[in-house]
Amino acid sequence: MSRWCGKVALITGASAGIGASISTKLVEDGLQVVGLARRSDKLQELASRLQNLPGKFHPIMADVTVEEDIMAAFTWVKTHLGTLHILVNNAGIAKPASLIDGPTEIFKKILDTNVLALTVTTREAVKLMRENGGEGHVVHVNSVAGHRVTDIPLMNVYFASKHAVTALAETLRLDLRREGSRIRVTSLSPGLVETDIIRCFDGNQQLAKVIEMAPKLHPEDIANAVSYVLETPPHVQVTELTIRPTGSL
Ligand SMILES: NC(=O)c1ccc[n+]([C@@H]2O[C@H](COP(=O)([O-])OP(=O)(O)OC[C@H]3O[C@@H](n4cnc5c(N)ncnc54)[C@H](OP(=O)(O)O)[C@@H]3O)[C@@H](O)[C@H]2O)c1
């Protein structure tokens, strides 16, 4: 990771779970990490915990479904850190809702957070990466649900949102290839990870039980995978990395 020491990374959804873990790992590796999330208390706690490490964590309160928040965060990055080398699109939500009779507002919230926000951050990040000579890496925290639909009820729109992430990773890679860019794109697809997002089934005892019994990864496993894809040499592009807990279906 020494190649990335002192470089700038922006991570969405840095206040908890996988995003907090990726932020920690990159600050340990000496990067300047800008972490976005809505819960500023959680971001501040993380900033305090990461204080004496080689890199630095810069918390920015932002709702990624609000374009002005994203634009303000990118302006802050440009003004204070000059440029951006790594973008990790990690912020995501999973809310159970039936496609047949569920509320539009939940469908919209999932798509705004998991898909639309990622398109805006990616566009802004690529602009900055182009300015610094095209050195950069975009990582989308996707899911196994972005590749295959399984028989889990009420997850229709979540599955669709992650399938969109798969398409957006590949089409970005093709766009960048067309313009001869050196920016790399990785879709990282975890199976079940022990984080708050999996509590979205708590209202459904049967599903909550299935989730509780299932083998799970730790957020650190995904942070280690981010380090792995970053530290491969510049001519190597890990386009898709699936990480499942041992013993999972
Ligand atoms: N855990 C799993 O089993 C699993 C498996 C595959 C893929 N994933 C993916 O991994 C990613 C991270 O999820 P996680 O498991 O770490 O869940 P988590 O612990 O619930 O963390 C979600 C993060 O996203 C942030 N976030 C949500 N909505 C946001 C918004 N509107 N604006 C800014 N930040 C927002 C949250 O911060 P605030 O609430 O503070 O805003 C939080 O930091 C997601 O994309 C998820 O789909 C998770």
XYZ file of N, CA and C and ligand atoms in Angstrom:
795
model
N 0.819 -1.223 0.000
C 0.000 0.000 0.000
C 0.848 1.267 0.000
N 2.198 1.139 0.060
C 3.038 2.345 0.206
C 2.817 3.331 -0.951
N 2.453 2.806 -2.115
C 2.167 3.634 -3.295
C 1.047 4.642 -3.021
N 0.107 4.275 -2.140
C -1.053 5.127 -1.872
C -0.857 6.019 -0.647
N 0.268 5.846 0.055
C 0.489 6.620 1.286
C 0.443 8.122 0.968
N -0.313 8.882 1.716
C -0.435 10.333 1.506
C -1.460 10.715 0.450
N -2.016 9.722 -0.241
C -3.024 10.016 -1.286
C -4.396 10.217 -0.637
N -5.329 10.694 -1.467
C -6.634 11.094 -0.935
C -7.730 10.105 -1.370
N -8.492 9.640 -0.372
C -9.616 8.735 -0.659
C -10.900 9.341 -0.129
N -11.989 9.167 -0.863
C -13.307 9.570 -0.364
C -14.165 8.311 -0.244
N -14.759 8.142 0.948
C -15.567 6.940 1.206
C -16.957 7.369 1.635
N -17.972 6.918 0.921
C -19.340 7.246 1.345
C -19.812 6.184 2.339
N -20.667 6.619 3.276
C -21.156 5.681 4.290
C -20.049 5.252 5.231
N -19.274 6.253 5.707
C -18.089 5.951 6.525
C -18.404 5.860 8.016
N -19.645 6.130 8.402
C -19.948 6.230 9.840
C -20.092 4.880 10.531
N -20.257 3.801 9.775
C -20.550 2.502 10.408
C -20.140 1.362 9.487
N -20.184 0.163 10.032
C -20.046 -1.057 9.243
C -18.840 -1.100 8.321
N -19.096 -1.474 7.086
C -18.023 -1.688 6.111
C -17.262 -0.386 5.832
N -17.995 0.722 5.708
C -17.354 2.010 5.395
C -16.413 2.467 6.501
N -16.808 2.256 7.762
C -15.944 2.636 8.893
C -14.687 1.769 8.886
N -14.871 0.507 8.549
C -13.737 -0.412 8.530
C -12.751 -0.075 7.396
N -13.294 0.250 6.223
C -12.417 0.620 5.094
C -11.671 1.919 5.456
N -12.391 2.864 6.065
C -11.763 4.133 6.456
C -10.597 3.868 7.404
N -10.833 3.011 8.391
C -9.790 2.694 9.384
C -8.560 2.109 8.694
N -8.803 1.160 7.818
C -7.682 0.477 7.145
C -6.859 1.475 6.328
N -7.553 2.369 5.614
C -6.814 3.303 4.752
C -6.077 4.359 5.579
N -6.659 4.773 6.700
C -5.947 5.734 7.574
C -4.722 5.028 8.177
N -4.880 3.761 8.543
C -3.716 2.990 9.052
C -2.615 2.940 8.003
N -3.008 2.898 6.738
C -2.033 2.821 5.642
C -1.502 4.191 5.221
N -1.880 5.243 5.950
C -1.282 6.566 5.710
C -2.023 7.442 4.718
N -3.265 7.103 4.396
C -4.012 7.931 3.431
C -4.780 9.045 4.134
N -5.091 10.086 3.368
C -6.025 11.127 3.797
C -7.403 10.615 3.401
N -8.244 10.352 4.376
C -9.550 9.740 4.072
C -10.683 10.714 4.412
N -11.477 11.020 3.410
C -12.647 11.879 3.618
C -13.858 10.955 3.738
N -14.502 10.986 4.902
C -15.612 10.065 5.150
C -16.944 10.794 5.188
N -17.867 10.350 4.342
C -19.196 10.997 4.278
C -20.250 10.108 4.940
N -21.165 10.733 5.665
C -22.344 10.037 6.208
C -23.259 11.083 6.820
N -24.482 10.648 7.181
C -25.428 11.594 7.796
C -25.167 11.758 9.285
N -24.744 10.689 9.986
C -24.606 10.761 11.452
C -23.247 11.337 11.827
N -23.246 12.651 12.129
C -21.960 13.316 12.402
C -21.356 12.826 13.714
N -22.194 12.429 14.700
C -21.629 11.933 15.965
C -20.787 10.679 15.716
N -21.273 9.793 14.866
C -20.532 8.556 14.552
C -19.237 8.879 13.804
N -19.322 9.854 12.887
C -18.128 10.244 12.128
C -17.077 10.847 13.065
N -17.545 11.685 14.012
C -16.617 12.318 14.958
C -15.963 11.273 15.854
N -16.763 10.296 16.310
C -16.208 9.197 17.142
C -15.091 8.479 16.384
N -15.367 8.208 15.096
C -14.372 7.503 14.280
C -13.123 8.371 14.115
N -13.330 9.656 13.881
C -12.189 10.579 13.721
C -11.321 10.553 14.985
N -11.955 10.518 16.170
C -11.176 10.482 17.422
C -10.394 9.179 17.524
N -11.072 8.071 17.173
C -10.400 6.760 17.274
C -9.196 6.672 16.341
N -9.241 7.393 15.211
C -8.189 7.250 14.195
C -7.096 8.324 14.320
N -7.171 9.098 15.424
C -6.311 10.278 15.553
C -4.808 10.015 15.466
N -4.346 8.917 16.108
C -2.887 8.745 16.198
C -2.322 7.772 15.174
N -3.001 7.672 14.068
C -2.539 6.761 13.012
C -1.772 7.553 11.946
N -1.073 6.864 11.047
C -0.248 7.585 10.057
C -1.035 8.531 9.142
N -2.237 8.152 8.753
C -3.037 9.026 7.878
C -3.957 9.913 8.679
N -4.991 10.462 7.994
C -5.929 11.335 8.704
C -7.341 11.094 8.181
N -8.306 11.149 9.121
C -9.709 10.975 8.745
C -10.406 12.332 8.803
N -11.020 12.727 7.701
C -11.731 14.009 7.624
C -13.234 13.730 7.526
N -13.971 13.931 8.621
C -15.405 13.639 8.568
C -16.191 14.753 7.895
N -17.114 14.379 7.021
C -18.002 15.367 6.399
C -19.439 14.857 6.492
N -20.281 15.637 7.173
C -21.683 15.240 7.267
C -22.348 15.481 5.910
N -22.889 14.441 5.330
C -23.524 14.581 4.016
C -24.557 13.484 3.834
N -25.679 13.877 3.252
C -26.684 12.895 2.844
C -26.464 12.681 1.348
N -26.063 11.476 0.971
C -25.699 11.270 -0.438
C -26.905 11.294 -1.380
N -28.115 11.319 -0.813
C -29.290 11.455 -1.688
C -29.579 12.930 -1.999
N -28.760 13.812 -1.407
C -28.920 15.253 -1.662
C -27.710 15.708 -2.506
N -27.944 16.028 -3.764
C -26.824 16.317 -4.664
C -25.963 17.469 -4.150
N -26.608 18.486 -3.544
C -25.850 19.642 -3.016
C -24.839 19.183 -1.959
N -25.217 18.195 -1.134
C -24.293 17.682 -0.104
C -23.067 17.044 -0.761
N -23.322 16.277 -1.824
C -22.196 15.621 -2.514
C -21.286 16.682 -3.134
N -21.899 17.675 -3.811
C -21.106 18.706 -4.486
C -20.271 19.484 -3.459
N -20.886 19.781 -2.290
C -20.164 20.519 -1.244
C -18.980 19.691 -0.737
N -19.166 18.388 -0.616
C -18.078 17.525 -0.139
C -16.918 17.529 -1.145
N -17.237 17.462 -2.433
C -16.182 17.466 -3.458
C -15.470 18.822 -3.512
N -16.225 19.897 -3.303
C -15.594 21.224 -3.257
C -14.626 21.280 -2.075
N -15.059 20.702 -0.926
C -14.178 20.680 0.260
C -12.888 19.911 -0.062
N -13.034 18.766 -0.724
C -11.856 17.940 -1.058
C -10.893 18.745 -1.934
N -11.444 19.377 -2.971
C -10.594 20.120 -3.912
C -9.896 21.285 -3.200
N -10.654 22.005 -2.364
C -10.098 23.178 -1.692
C -9.035 22.792 -0.659
N -9.323 21.760 0.125
C -8.440 21.451 1.258
C -7.382 20.391 0.958
N -7.674 19.475 0.038
C -6.712 18.386 -0.216
C -6.205 18.394 -1.658
N -6.801 19.240 -2.499
C -6.277 19.450 -3.854
C -6.835 18.514 -4.904
N -6.935 17.237 -4.574
C -7.381 16.278 -5.574
C -7.938 15.015 -4.914
N -8.225 14.015 -5.729
C -8.754 12.751 -5.205
C -8.134 11.600 -5.997
N -7.740 10.547 -5.281
C -7.148 9.389 -5.957
C -8.025 8.140 -5.890
N -8.810 8.029 -4.784
C -9.623 6.814 -4.598
C -11.040 7.215 -4.211
N -12.014 6.603 -4.850
C -13.417 6.768 -4.431
C -13.953 5.393 -4.053
N -14.518 5.287 -2.849
C -15.195 4.045 -2.471
C -16.679 4.365 -2.289
N -17.483 3.923 -3.239
C -18.943 4.095 -3.164
C -19.493 2.970 -2.304
N -19.693 3.292 -1.029
C -20.090 2.247 -0.080
C -21.472 2.483 0.538
N -21.893 3.756 0.635
C -23.170 4.043 1.308
C -24.284 3.223 0.670
N -25.097 2.618 1.503
C -26.194 1.818 0.954
C -27.219 1.514 2.016
N -28.434 1.286 1.562
C -29.497 0.891 2.488
C -30.235 -0.318 1.921
N -30.831 -1.073 2.827
C -31.700 -2.184 2.434
C -32.961 -2.068 3.270
N -34.060 -1.835 2.627
C -35.327 -1.734 3.361
C -36.307 -2.706 2.732
N -36.837 -3.644 3.540
C -37.782 -4.587 2.966
C -39.047 -3.870 2.493
N -39.483 -4.186 1.279
C -40.735 -3.605 0.753
C -41.210 -4.479 -0.393
N -42.487 -4.811 -0.358
C -43.039 -5.640 -1.422
C -43.163 -4.831 -2.709
N -42.750 -5.443 -3.811
C -42.863 -4.759 -5.102
C -44.332 -4.666 -5.525
N -45.123 -5.573 -5.008
C -46.536 -5.621 -5.414
C -47.373 -4.569 -4.691
N -47.116 -4.386 -3.380
C -47.915 -3.367 -2.682
C -47.097 -2.499 -1.717
N -45.800 -2.376 -1.973
C -44.958 -1.545 -1.101
C -45.034 -0.075 -1.456
N -44.543 0.807 -0.554
C -44.625 2.245 -0.801
C -43.545 2.762 -1.765
N -43.959 3.651 -2.645
C -43.027 4.231 -3.622
C -41.854 4.897 -2.926
N -42.138 5.513 -1.752
C -41.054 6.274 -1.095
C -39.888 5.364 -0.694
N -40.180 4.094 -0.351
C -39.073 3.167 -0.030
C -38.321 2.787 -1.307
N -39.061 2.506 -2.381
C -38.393 2.182 -3.664
C -37.433 3.315 -4.039
N -37.935 4.545 -3.887
C -37.178 5.722 -4.312
C -35.935 5.913 -3.437
N -36.132 5.723 -2.124
C -35.020 5.918 -1.179
C -33.880 4.939 -1.493
N -34.248 3.677 -1.761
C -33.215 2.665 -2.056
C -32.466 3.045 -3.344
N -33.221 3.415 -4.380
C -32.568 3.733 -5.664
C -31.750 5.022 -5.562
N -32.272 6.017 -4.838
C -31.534 7.280 -4.671
C -30.199 7.045 -3.954
N -30.238 6.194 -2.909
C -29.022 5.971 -2.096
C -28.052 5.029 -2.805
N -28.570 3.892 -3.266
C -27.678 2.836 -3.770
C -27.238 3.058 -5.211
N -28.032 3.823 -5.990
C -27.714 3.966 -7.416
C -27.411 5.427 -7.790
N -28.388 6.292 -7.597
C -28.225 7.665 -8.100
C -27.034 8.378 -7.441
N -26.918 8.233 -6.113
C -25.811 8.884 -5.395
C -24.466 8.415 -5.956
N -24.396 7.117 -6.237
C -23.137 6.536 -6.760
C -22.780 7.114 -8.136
N -23.804 7.421 -8.939
C -23.504 7.989 -10.265
C -22.944 9.413 -10.120
N -23.493 10.165 -9.151
C -23.034 11.559 -8.975
C -21.615 11.590 -8.393
N -21.367 10.781 -7.343
C -20.019 10.769 -6.745
C -18.989 10.283 -7.765
N -19.372 9.295 -8.573
C -18.431 8.761 -9.563
C -18.069 9.841 -10.586
N -19.091 10.548 -11.078
C -18.845 11.620 -12.069
C -17.886 12.661 -11.489
N -18.153 13.092 -10.257
C -17.321 14.136 -9.650
C -15.909 13.623 -9.360
N -15.804 12.373 -8.948
C -14.487 11.810 -8.636
C -13.632 11.693 -9.895
N -14.259 11.230 -10.985
C -13.491 11.055 -12.227
C -12.965 12.409 -12.717
N -13.780 13.459 -12.533
C -13.316 14.808 -12.932
C -12.011 15.142 -12.210
N -11.980 14.916 -10.886
C -10.781 15.246 -10.103
C -9.617 14.328 -10.481
N -9.909 13.054 -10.691
C -8.841 12.097 -11.035
C -8.221 12.441 -12.396
N -9.082 12.884 -13.332
C -8.569 13.289 -14.651
C -7.580 14.436 -14.496
N -7.922 15.391 -13.593
C -7.060 16.570 -13.393
C -5.693 16.184 -12.845
N -5.648 15.071 -12.065
C -4.330 14.713 -11.501
C -3.581 13.707 -12.377
N -3.880 13.704 -13.666
C -3.135 12.874 -14.607
C -3.732 11.486 -14.764
N -4.941 11.320 -14.255
C -5.636 10.050 -14.499
C -5.270 8.939 -13.549
N -4.587 9.295 -12.429
C -4.279 8.249 -11.466
C -5.484 8.083 -10.542
N -6.051 6.915 -10.496
C -7.198 6.773 -9.615
C -7.786 5.387 -9.617
N -8.645 5.163 -8.602
C -9.311 3.870 -8.480
C -10.710 4.107 -7.913
N -11.706 3.602 -8.613
C -13.093 3.696 -8.147
C -13.532 2.303 -7.707
N -13.970 2.200 -6.448
C -14.455 0.918 -5.925
C -15.933 1.061 -5.587
N -16.762 0.213 -6.176
C -18.176 0.185 -5.800
C -18.388 -0.984 -4.836
N -18.915 -0.704 -3.641
C -19.283 -1.814 -2.756
C -20.641 -2.324 -3.241
N -20.565 -3.384 -4.003
C -21.732 -4.004 -4.624
C -22.252 -5.088 -3.682
N -22.664 -6.217 -4.163
C -23.189 -7.304 -3.330
C -23.327 -8.533 -4.213
N -23.363 -9.708 -3.580
C -23.693 -10.903 -4.380
C -25.092 -10.727 -4.979
N -25.916 -9.899 -4.306
C -27.268 -9.614 -4.802
C -27.251 -8.771 -6.079
N -26.089 -8.287 -6.461
C -25.955 -7.517 -7.693
C -25.712 -8.398 -8.905
N -25.626 -9.709 -8.664
C -25.303 -10.637 -9.752
C -26.343 -11.729 -9.922
N -27.057 -12.003 -8.821
C -27.994 -13.120 -8.858
C -29.158 -12.822 -7.924
N -30.353 -13.076 -8.414
C -31.534 -12.885 -7.572
C -31.790 -14.185 -6.809
N -31.928 -14.074 -5.494
C -32.227 -15.265 -4.696
C -33.628 -15.124 -4.099
N -34.127 -16.196 -3.532
C -35.517 -16.199 -3.061
C -35.611 -15.620 -1.645
N -35.247 -14.331 -1.520
C -35.438 -13.624 -0.244
C -36.565 -12.623 -0.486
N -37.670 -12.746 0.255
C -38.797 -11.846 -0.021
C -38.498 -10.394 0.323
N -39.191 -9.487 -0.307
C -39.193 -8.039 0.002
C -37.897 -7.319 -0.362
N -37.017 -7.999 -1.101
C -35.727 -7.394 -1.439
C -35.653 -7.004 -2.918
N -36.819 -6.976 -3.595
C -36.853 -6.743 -5.051
C -36.028 -5.536 -5.474
N -36.304 -4.386 -4.821
C -35.673 -3.141 -5.270
C -34.198 -3.108 -4.849
N -33.881 -3.694 -3.678
C -32.466 -3.779 -3.265
C -31.687 -4.579 -4.310
N -32.214 -5.757 -4.702
C -31.534 -6.570 -5.716
C -31.369 -5.772 -7.011
N -32.437 -5.067 -7.406
C -32.370 -4.281 -8.649
C -31.307 -3.196 -8.520
N -31.218 -2.565 -7.345
C -30.245 -1.479 -7.166
C -28.820 -2.014 -7.300
N -28.584 -3.211 -6.770
C -27.224 -3.753 -6.838
C -26.909 -4.278 -8.250
N -27.924 -4.772 -8.973
C -27.698 -5.108 -10.386
C -27.310 -3.852 -11.167
N -27.910 -2.725 -10.810
C -27.553 -1.466 -11.470
C -26.089 -1.120 -11.189
N -25.627 -1.399 -9.969
C -24.223 -1.123 -9.617
C -23.281 -1.955 -10.501
N -23.661 -3.216 -10.734
C -22.843 -4.079 -11.619
C -22.726 -3.432 -13.002
N -23.858 -2.982 -13.533
C -23.851 -2.370 -14.869
C -23.062 -1.063 -14.853
N -23.200 -0.279 -13.789
C -22.506 1.019 -13.738
C -20.994 0.848 -13.587
N -20.562 -0.217 -12.928
C -19.118 -0.473 -12.813
C -18.557 -0.830 -14.188
N -19.240 -1.703 -14.886
C -18.726 -2.171 -16.179
C -18.799 -1.069 -17.246
N -19.880 -0.297 -17.244
C -19.982 0.758 -18.267
C -18.984 1.888 -17.974
N -18.708 2.142 -16.692
C -17.676 3.143 -16.363
C -16.315 2.668 -16.870
N -16.027 1.381 -16.631
C -14.748 0.824 -17.087
C -14.611 0.991 -18.606
N -15.710 0.730 -19.327
C -15.666 0.846 -20.796
C -15.492 2.307 -21.229
N -16.183 3.231 -20.552
C -16.026 4.667 -20.865
C -14.577 5.097 -20.667
N -13.989 4.670 -19.530
C -12.618 5.079 -19.215
C -11.631 4.463 -20.205
N -11.896 3.229 -20.579
C -11.042 2.547 -21.561
C -11.059 3.311 -22.888
N -12.266 3.736 -23.296
C -12.438 4.450 -24.565
C -11.591 5.715 -24.612
N -11.459 6.384 -23.464
C -10.660 7.621 -23.469
C -9.214 7.381 -23.041
N -8.814 6.116 -22.963
C -7.422 5.791 -22.673
C -7.011 6.105 -21.242
N -7.985 6.117 -20.334
C -7.704 6.468 -18.943
C -7.014 5.326 -18.200
N -6.214 5.709 -17.194
C -5.557 4.707 -16.349
C -6.362 4.455 -15.061
N -7.490 5.154 -14.923
C -8.315 4.969 -13.717
C -8.895 3.556 -13.727
N -8.769 2.874 -12.569
C -9.265 1.492 -12.490
C -10.625 1.454 -11.782
N -11.418 0.446 -12.127
C -12.764 0.321 -11.551
C -12.940 -1.095 -11.005
N -13.381 -1.173 -9.758
C -13.612 -2.488 -9.153
C -15.002 -2.566 -8.548
N -15.706 -3.627 -8.850
C -16.965 -3.943 -8.159
C -16.630 -5.032 -7.142
N -16.943 -4.726 -5.873
C -16.631 -5.650 -4.778
C -17.949 -6.213 -4.270
N -18.110 -7.523 -4.312
C -19.427 -8.096 -4.037
C -19.415 -9.050 -2.852
N -19.722 -8.509 -1.668
C -19.755 -9.380 -0.489
C -21.049 -10.159 -0.379
N -20.951 -11.305 0.288
C -22.130 -11.989 0.801
C -22.502 -11.315 2.112
N -23.095 -12.070 3.020
C -23.579 -11.476 4.277
C -22.420 -11.002 5.163
N -22.513 -9.757 5.622
C -21.481 -9.177 6.505
C -22.178 -8.724 7.791
N -21.528 -8.954 8.911
C -22.112 -8.595 10.225
C -22.088 -7.069 10.405
N -23.141 -6.399 9.969
C -23.274 -4.946 10.141
C -24.742 -4.622 10.431
N -25.021 -3.346 10.672
C -26.402 -2.942 11.011
C -27.383 -3.195 9.870
N -26.906 -3.157 8.623
C -27.833 -3.257 7.484
C -28.651 -4.558 7.547
N -28.034 -5.607 8.094
C -28.751 -6.896 8.098
C -29.847 -6.927 9.162
N -29.908 -5.890 10.012
C -31.002 -5.772 11.001
C -32.294 -5.293 10.325
N -32.239 -5.013 9.016
C -33.449 -4.530 8.326
C -34.553 -5.579 8.345
N -34.184 -6.822 8.679
C -35.203 -7.886 8.730
C -35.757 -8.090 10.134
N -35.345 -7.242 11.070
C -35.728 -7.469 12.470
C -37.242 -7.503 12.688
N -37.998 -6.829 11.799
C -39.451 -6.822 11.921
C -40.095 -8.131 11.469
N -39.312 -9.015 10.878
C -39.835 -10.275 10.354
C -39.062 -11.416 11.034
N -39.697 -12.021 12.060
C -39.000 -12.994 12.920
C -38.360 -14.136 12.145
N -39.115 -14.614 11.128
C -38.630 -15.778 10.379
C -37.341 -15.432 9.606
N -37.386 -14.283 8.917
C -36.206 -13.869 8.146
C -35.049 -13.510 9.069
N -35.371 -12.835 10.184
C -34.327 -12.439 11.141
C -33.597 -13.679 11.658
N -34.343 -14.759 11.869
C -33.765 -16.020 12.361
C -32.812 -16.603 11.311
N -33.258 -16.585 10.041
C -32.418 -17.127 8.956
C -31.102 -16.348 8.893
N -31.213 -15.015 8.985
C -30.010 -14.163 8.929
C -29.112 -14.436 10.134
N -29.741 -14.594 11.292
C -28.958 -14.813 12.523
C -28.146 -16.107 12.410
N -28.760 -17.154 11.829
C -28.094 -18.461 11.763
C -27.032 -18.527 10.656
N -27.138 -17.662 9.667
C -26.261 -17.768 8.486
C -24.822 -17.362 8.820
N -23.844 -17.989 8.164
C -22.457 -17.568 8.368
C -22.244 -16.159 7.823
N -21.384 -15.402 8.493
C -21.198 -13.996 8.091
C -19.727 -13.617 8.027
N -19.467 -12.634 7.175
C -18.136 -12.019 7.115
C -18.077 -10.905 8.156
N -16.860 -10.414 8.434
C -16.681 -9.226 9.282
C -16.404 -8.035 8.370
N -16.767 -6.814 8.793
C -16.464 -5.639 7.965
C -14.977 -5.553 7.587
N -14.106 -6.016 8.490
C -12.647 -5.968 8.224
C -12.280 -6.828 7.016
N -13.053 -7.901 6.779
C -12.756 -8.757 5.613
C -12.921 -7.962 4.326
N -13.906 -7.059 4.315
C -14.157 -6.264 3.109
C -13.087 -5.154 3.008
N -12.693 -4.612 4.155
C -11.617 -3.602 4.150
C -10.326 -4.222 3.611
N -10.042 -5.461 4.012
C -8.842 -6.134 3.509
C -8.931 -6.356 1.999
N -10.149 -6.625 1.525
C -10.336 -6.820 0.075
C -10.096 -5.509 -0.672
N -10.502 -4.387 -0.075
C -10.244 -3.079 -0.712
C -8.738 -2.857 -0.808
N -8.023 -3.152 0.293
C -6.557 -3.008 0.258
C -5.963 -3.865 -0.855
N -6.467 -5.104 -0.962
C -5.935 -6.012 -1.980
C -6.099 -5.431 -3.391
N -7.319 -4.930 -3.704
C -7.524 -4.449 -5.082
C -6.701 -3.185 -5.333
N -6.523 -2.374 -4.279
C -5.743 -1.137 -4.448
C -4.263 -1.438 -4.659
N -3.767 -2.444 -3.929
C -2.315 -2.641 -3.957
C -1.830 -3.453 -5.148
N -2.745 -3.965 -5.975
C -2.283 -4.626 -7.196
C -1.601 -3.567 -8.073
N -0.597 -3.978 -8.879
C 0.118 -2.982 -9.681
C -0.795 -2.275 -10.693
N -0.410 -1.060 -11.146
C -1.286 -0.257 -12.002
C -1.792 -0.960 -13.258
N -1.052 -1.961 -13.773
C -1.530 -2.623 -15.003
C -2.541 -3.730 -14.692
N -2.812 -3.950 -13.403
C -3.764 -5.004 -13.013
C -5.058 -4.358 -12.548
N -6.187 -4.787 -13.123
C -7.475 -4.240 -12.724
C -8.377 -5.390 -12.266
N -8.641 -5.434 -10.969
C -9.599 -6.424 -10.465
C -10.975 -5.832 -10.737
N -11.655 -6.356 -11.730
C -12.933 -5.745 -12.127
C -14.080 -6.212 -11.240
N -13.998 -7.448 -10.755
C -15.064 -7.987 -9.908
C -14.440 -8.910 -8.872
N -14.806 -8.690 -7.615
C -14.299 -9.566 -6.556
C -15.465 -9.983 -5.667
N -15.748 -11.264 -5.640
C -16.834 -11.806 -4.809
C -16.236 -12.386 -3.544
N -16.819 -12.016 -2.406
C -16.311 -12.520 -1.125
C -17.500 -13.086 -0.354
N -17.505 -14.379 -0.151
C -18.608 -15.007 0.596
C -18.069 -15.628 1.873
N -18.905 -15.651 2.915
C -18.467 -16.353 4.126
C -18.371 -17.857 3.845
N -17.348 -18.476 4.385
C -17.204 -19.922 4.234
C -18.444 -20.608 4.809
N -18.974 -21.547 4.061
C -20.142 -22.293 4.546
C -21.469 -21.680 4.137
N -21.412 -20.533 3.418
C -22.691 -19.915 3.008
C -23.281 -20.678 1.824
N -24.556 -20.447 1.556
C -25.240 -21.141 0.447
C -24.599 -20.788 -0.878
N -23.760 -6.116 5.383
C -23.985 -6.911 4.362
O -24.382 -8.084 4.517
C -23.705 -6.423 2.964
C -23.574 -7.399 1.951
C -23.331 -6.966 0.655
C -23.215 -5.625 0.367
N -23.344 -4.705 1.386
C -23.235 -3.285 1.025
O -22.234 -2.699 1.830
C -22.474 -1.288 1.909
C -22.283 -0.820 3.341
O -23.285 -1.395 4.148
P -23.029 -1.942 5.629
O -23.258 -3.398 5.593
O -21.758 -1.429 6.162
O -24.297 -1.289 6.366
P -24.410 -0.216 7.548
O -23.602 -0.654 8.704
O -25.860 -0.009 7.722
O -23.722 1.082 6.934
C -24.334 1.832 5.924
C -23.578 3.130 5.774
O -24.182 3.882 4.728
C -24.446 5.182 5.208
N -25.597 5.774 4.541
C -26.830 5.240 4.357
N -27.634 6.128 3.752
C -26.887 7.254 3.560
C -27.159 8.527 3.015
N -28.363 8.851 2.517
N -26.175 9.458 2.986
C -24.952 9.153 3.484
N -24.632 7.965 4.010
C -25.601 7.038 4.062
C -24.682 5.020 6.714
O -24.382 6.222 7.398
P -25.455 7.209 8.073
O -26.616 6.372 8.520
O -24.684 7.831 9.198
O -25.794 8.184 6.998
C -23.629 3.967 7.043
O -22.391 4.574 7.260
C -23.876 -1.078 1.327
O -23.773 -0.564 0.023
C -24.471 -2.467 1.304
O -25.453 -2.610 0.309
C -23.576 -5.079 2.668
